[in-house]
Each structure stands twice: as structure tokens, then as C-alpha cells.
Amino acid sequence: MIFSTSDIRLFIWTANRPIYCQQALESLLAQQGELDIWVLDNSDNNETAEIIKLYHNVNYVKTDTNINFANFKKMQELMQKPYALTLCDDDLLHPNYLQLALKALNKYSDISFIGPKQNQFFTSEPPKDYYKRNTLSDKHWMIDNQADFALSFWDTPSPSWSGSIIKSQYYKNINPDRIKQLYGKLFDWPLLVEVMSKGKAISFWDKQCFFYRIHKNQDTVCNATGITIDQLSNWLQFFRQYALKNRGLYKIYFRRAVTNVLANWRVFTSKEERKKKTEAELLQFLKDKKLINKYMLLYYNMNQKTITKILSIPFKIYCKKNYYKKTLKSL
């Protein structure tokens, strides 16, 4: 089968960000080919609806603000094509991104996931780089299985959910409420890994593919939606199960587990949860659950001091050997 843009339904998820949504929509409309665009709006006002009315070739659906994951669930209902692209309202795609994705879809068989790496920006207007329209590199990581895909989020490929293109039949099988209950707002990577239970994944190397906006209204630092210690523990266990598949993946887990869990603890955990344990107590808790061990803690502590950083360079080189280098290809 030869895929074209008509085989991909394009979704924008939005909620109370009308100007950002319009920018995201314009980046979709700049794509080449026949475009089937749907804006799923979970806003509590009509501001976004009024803007979308100006675009006669765009489908608009208002979703129920009383339903969790309303935009996600509506998208699952509307998936009528082999693939679905999901773009969050505060992000932007390079105008040649869709054509690059199609090139990959038509070269390889059994692709379940295509995603871009993040080019972060912090302004209300699109960044200058977005307007340069440089030719996109076709370099990409080709990831052949679910375990490699899981740990890719901890290493160089690390694709983004926003901007991703996923096989619809696998998207439809996902229960977002269950995954959110297990991992809180750290649910996105586990959800994508579950989606990629079969087939192959592609992560594009060129950061110009996708522009990811960082702003103060994101859920990232919202204390009201902070995760619990149990959710953090579940998240670490999720990646550990895949890391045990082979030595290369376990090396990634070994060197990143303590760093990642502490970063998530400091950023995503609620203030109330952080009062329950000190960081030392948290690490002991995770050690007792066999999610980390004394050697991981030693590696982490060595990285915190200048003298031990120097002394441990050979060990770091061994641990950081690029597992994913062998998967880097060109179209």
C-alpha cells in the first residue's frame, strides 16, 4: 500500500488557548497534500470556536469539559483512517513534516509510531527558527520493538507525543483513565509504550520537525495535579520491566534511574507528597522495593562531585555507550 496524506487524520487538542490553537492550526494547514483536520476543543468558553469558524476546511468538535480525557476519547471515536496525527494546541510542526513522515511510511513496513524530537521555545509567538523553513534531515532512529521503544524516552531518540503519528487501531485499544490512575501526569510515556505493543517506531533526528512551547499555563508544575509517591514508584517500575530485557537497556536504566526519579520527584510530585519523605527516605523506599540499588546510588553520587566525576570517567564511558547508535538511519 502506498500511503498519502489522505490516510492520516490530523487532530489538534485544545482547551482555553485560542491564540496558541490558531498557531498550531496554521502549522497544520501549511502541510502539503489533502488535509483532513479536526480541532477537538475542551474549552469552557467559545473563543476558540469563533476562531475556527474562519477556517472553512477544518472540522470542529466541542468536547465535554466534565469528561476526563475528553479530547483523547473523542479522537478515538473519530479515527477512521489508518493513522492519526496528534498535535497539542501550544505546539508547531514544520511545513514539510507530514511529507517526511509519509516518506518513512512508504519505505518501511509495519510502522506503528512516528514522532519528532522537541525543539523547545518559550515565547507566545512562534520562534524565529520556525520561519527559516530549512530542509529537514531524513535521519531517524528505527526502533524495532517495545522494550527498545520504552527506554528510548530515557535516551537520545526520546520522541514527543505531540506531533506524533500513530496507527489508529492501536490508539483505539488504550484506556487513558487506567494509565492516568497508575502514573498520574507522568502517564504520557507509558501510554505511548503501550500503544507501541506491536510494530516499529521511528523518531526523527532533526529538531526542526517540531517546536514545543514551554509556558506558565502548562500542567507540568501545577501542584493540584501533582503525582503521589506510589505513582512515581509505578512509573519507575514500568521502565524497569523493559530495562531487564537486555544488558544494553539495563545500562540506560542503571545510569538514569536515580536522576530521573529525583527530577520527577522535584518537579511533578505535589508539595503534600514531598512532605511525607525526604529525598534520602524516598531513595531508601525505592531501594527497598528493588527499583534501584546501591550501585545506582553510588553512580549517581559520583556524578555529583567534581573529583569523583573525573575518577569515574572510564566507568561513565562504559555505561553511556550509545545503545541506539545502531538504529540511526537515513531514508
PDB file of N, CA and C in Angstrom, residues 193-232:
ATOM      1  N   VAL A 193       4.157   3.797  25.088  1.00  0.00           N
ATOM      2  CA  VAL A 193       4.784   2.474  25.039  1.00  0.00           C
ATOM      3  C   VAL A 193       3.722   1.388  24.882  1.00  0.00           C
ATOM      4  N   GLU A 194       2.601   1.540  25.574  1.00  0.00           N
ATOM      5  CA  GLU A 194       1.515   0.573  25.413  1.00  0.00           C
ATOM      6  C   GLU A 194       0.953   0.617  23.992  1.00  0.00           C
ATOM      7  N   VAL A 195       0.862   1.800  23.412  1.00  0.00           N
ATOM      8  CA  VAL A 195       0.404   1.923  22.035  1.00  0.00           C
ATOM      9  C   VAL A 195       1.330   1.141  21.102  1.00  0.00           C
ATOM     10  N   MET A 196       2.633   1.168  21.398  1.00  0.00           N
ATOM     11  CA  MET A 196       3.637   0.553  20.528  1.00  0.00           C
ATOM     12  C   MET A 196       3.875  -0.909  20.901  1.00  0.00           C
ATOM     13  N   SER A 197       2.812  -1.620  21.255  1.00  0.00           N
ATOM     14  CA  SER A 197       2.958  -3.023  21.650  1.00  0.00           C
ATOM     15  C   SER A 197       3.362  -3.901  20.473  1.00  0.00           C
ATOM     16  N   LYS A 198       3.049  -3.456  19.258  1.00  0.00           N
ATOM     17  CA  LYS A 198       3.412  -4.184  18.051  1.00  0.00           C
ATOM     18  C   LYS A 198       4.005  -3.207  17.034  1.00  0.00           C
ATOM     19  N   GLY A 199       4.731  -3.759  16.080  1.00  0.00           N
ATOM     20  CA  GLY A 199       5.255  -2.921  15.010  1.00  0.00           C
ATOM     21  C   GLY A 199       6.544  -2.208  15.383  1.00  0.00           C
ATOM     22  N   LYS A 200       6.900  -1.219  14.559  1.00  0.00           N
ATOM     23  CA  LYS A 200       8.152  -0.483  14.707  1.00  0.00           C
ATOM     24  C   LYS A 200       7.874   1.000  14.919  1.00  0.00           C
ATOM     25  N   ALA A 201       8.848   1.680  15.508  1.00  0.00           N
ATOM     26  CA  ALA A 201       8.715   3.112  15.774  1.00  0.00           C
ATOM     27  C   ALA A 201       9.852   3.875  15.113  1.00  0.00           C
ATOM     28  N   ILE A 202       9.531   5.087  14.695  1.00  0.00           N
ATOM     29  CA  ILE A 202      10.521   5.994  14.121  1.00  0.00           C
ATOM     30  C   ILE A 202      10.546   7.277  14.935  1.00  0.00           C
ATOM     31  N   SER A 203      11.748   7.715  15.283  1.00  0.00           N
ATOM     32  CA  SER A 203      11.931   9.021  15.919  1.00  0.00           C
ATOM     33  C   SER A 203      12.856   9.841  15.034  1.00  0.00           C
ATOM     34  N   PHE A 204      12.352  10.976  14.532  1.00  0.00           N
ATOM     35  CA  PHE A 204      13.164  11.802  13.640  1.00  0.00           C
ATOM     36  C   PHE A 204      14.227  12.564  14.424  1.00  0.00           C
ATOM     37  N   TRP A 205      15.405  12.622  13.836  1.00  0.00           N
ATOM     38  CA  TRP A 205      16.574  13.235  14.468  1.00  0.00           C
ATOM     39  C   TRP A 205      16.522  14.759  14.429  1.00  0.00           C
ATOM     40  N   ASP A 206      15.979  15.335  13.383  1.00  0.00           N
ATOM     41  CA  ASP A 206      16.014  16.782  13.153  1.00  0.00           C
ATOM     42  C   ASP A 206      15.001  17.499  14.049  1.00  0.00           C
ATOM     43  N   LYS A 207      15.496  18.335  14.955  1.00  0.00           N
ATOM     44  CA  LYS A 207      14.610  19.051  15.880  1.00  0.00           C
ATOM     45  C   LYS A 207      13.789  20.148  15.207  1.00  0.00           C
ATOM     46  N   GLN A 208      14.120  20.460  13.954  1.00  0.00           N
ATOM     47  CA  GLN A 208      13.317  21.456  13.240  1.00  0.00           C
ATOM     48  C   GLN A 208      11.959  20.885  12.821  1.00  0.00           C
ATOM     49  N   CYS A 209      11.776  19.593  12.973  1.00  0.00           N
ATOM     50  CA  CYS A 209      10.477  18.980  12.648  1.00  0.00           C
ATOM     51  C   CYS A 209       9.353  19.541  13.516  1.00  0.00           C
ATOM     52  N   PHE A 210       9.693  19.847  14.773  1.00  0.00           N
ATOM     53  CA  PHE A 210       8.642  20.062  15.766  1.00  0.00           C
ATOM     54  C   PHE A 210       9.098  21.093  16.799  1.00  0.00           C
ATOM     55  N   PHE A 211       8.227  22.074  17.057  1.00  0.00           N
ATOM     56  CA  PHE A 211       8.526  23.137  18.015  1.00  0.00           C
ATOM     57  C   PHE A 211       7.574  23.025  19.205  1.00  0.00           C
ATOM     58  N   TYR A 212       8.171  22.819  20.368  1.00  0.00           N
ATOM     59  CA  TYR A 212       7.419  22.524  21.592  1.00  0.00           C
ATOM     60  C   TYR A 212       7.470  23.740  22.517  1.00  0.00           C
ATOM     61  N   ARG A 213       6.316  24.337  22.738  1.00  0.00           N
ATOM     62  CA  ARG A 213       6.263  25.567  23.533  1.00  0.00           C
ATOM     63  C   ARG A 213       6.236  25.255  25.036  1.00  0.00           C
ATOM     64  N   ILE A 214       7.103  25.942  25.786  1.00  0.00           N
ATOM     65  CA  ILE A 214       7.098  25.895  27.246  1.00  0.00           C
ATOM     66  C   ILE A 214       6.459  27.182  27.745  1.00  0.00           C
ATOM     67  N   HIS A 215       5.420  27.086  28.575  1.00  0.00           N
ATOM     68  CA  HIS A 215       4.765  28.291  29.083  1.00  0.00           C
ATOM     69  C   HIS A 215       4.180  28.035  30.464  1.00  0.00           C
ATOM     70  N   LYS A 216       3.828  29.094  31.158  1.00  0.00           N
ATOM     71  CA  LYS A 216       3.447  29.010  32.567  1.00  0.00           C
ATOM     72  C   LYS A 216       2.107  28.322  32.802  1.00  0.00           C
ATOM     73  N   ASN A 217       1.282  28.197  31.796  1.00  0.00           N
ATOM     74  CA  ASN A 217      -0.038  27.592  31.986  1.00  0.00           C
ATOM     75  C   ASN A 217      -0.064  26.091  31.729  1.00  0.00           C
ATOM     76  N   GLN A 218       1.106  25.503  31.523  1.00  0.00           N
ATOM     77  CA  GLN A 218       1.152  24.055  31.334  1.00  0.00           C
ATOM     78  C   GLN A 218       0.903  23.337  32.660  1.00  0.00           C
ATOM     79  N   ASP A 219       0.474  22.088  32.525  1.00  0.00           N
ATOM     80  CA  ASP A 219       0.147  21.282  33.705  1.00  0.00           C
ATOM     81  C   ASP A 219       1.397  20.825  34.453  1.00  0.00           C
ATOM     82  N   THR A 220       2.551  20.966  33.846  1.00  0.00           N
ATOM     83  CA  THR A 220       3.790  20.407  34.389  1.00  0.00           C
ATOM     84  C   THR A 220       4.018  20.749  35.853  1.00  0.00           C
ATOM     85  N   VAL A 221       3.899  22.004  36.201  1.00  0.00           N
ATOM     86  CA  VAL A 221       4.236  22.435  37.560  1.00  0.00           C
ATOM     87  C   VAL A 221       2.995  22.733  38.403  1.00  0.00           C
ATOM     88  N   CYS A 222       1.831  22.297  37.970  1.00  0.00           N
ATOM     89  CA  CYS A 222       0.601  22.534  38.726  1.00  0.00           C
ATOM     90  C   CYS A 222       0.548  21.607  39.936  1.00  0.00           C
ATOM     91  N   ASN A 223       0.567  22.185  41.128  1.00  0.00           N
ATOM     92  CA  ASN A 223       0.590  21.375  42.351  1.00  0.00           C
ATOM     93  C   ASN A 223      -0.687  20.554  42.522  1.00  0.00           C
ATOM     94  N   ALA A 224      -1.821  21.088  42.066  1.00  0.00           N
ATOM     95  CA  ALA A 224      -3.109  20.391  42.235  1.00  0.00           C
ATOM     96  C   ALA A 224      -3.142  19.050  41.517  1.00  0.00           C
ATOM     97  N   THR A 225      -2.325  18.920  40.470  1.00  0.00           N
ATOM     98  CA  THR A 225      -2.292  17.662  39.723  1.00  0.00           C
ATOM     99  C   THR A 225      -0.999  16.894  39.978  1.00  0.00           C
ATOM    100  N   GLY A 226      -0.328  17.221  41.082  1.00  0.00           N
ATOM    101  CA  GLY A 226       0.931  16.564  41.405  1.00  0.00           C
ATOM    102  C   GLY A 226       0.760  15.070  41.611  1.00  0.00           C
ATOM    103  N   ILE A 227       1.808  14.316  41.314  1.00  0.00           N
ATOM    104  CA  ILE A 227       1.739  12.867  41.451  1.00  0.00           C
ATOM    105  C   ILE A 227       2.005  12.435  42.894  1.00  0.00           C
ATOM    106  N   THR A 228       1.654  11.189  43.194  1.00  0.00           N
ATOM    107  CA  THR A 228       1.903  10.606  44.510  1.00  0.00           C
ATOM    108  C   THR A 228       3.188   9.776  44.480  1.00  0.00           C
ATOM    109  N   ILE A 229       3.655   9.389  45.649  1.00  0.00           N
ATOM    110  CA  ILE A 229       4.840   8.527  45.733  1.00  0.00           C
ATOM    111  C   ILE A 229       4.573   7.195  45.046  1.00  0.00           C
ATOM    112  N   ASP A 230       3.377   6.666  45.228  1.00  0.00           N
ATOM    113  CA  ASP A 230       3.039   5.388  44.588  1.00  0.00           C
ATOM    114  C   ASP A 230       3.053   5.506  43.069  1.00  0.00           C
ATOM    115  N   GLN A 231       2.547   6.620  42.535  1.00  0.00           N
ATOM    116  CA  GLN A 231       2.555   6.809  41.082  1.00  0.00           C
ATOM    117  C   GLN A 231       3.980   6.934  40.553  1.00  0.00           C
ATOM    118  N   LEU A 232       4.830   7.608  41.316  1.00  0.00           N
ATOM    119  CA  LEU A 232       6.236   7.718  40.932  1.00  0.00           C
ATOM    120  C   LEU A 232       6.900   6.343  40.938  1.00  0.00           C
TER     121      LEU A 232
END
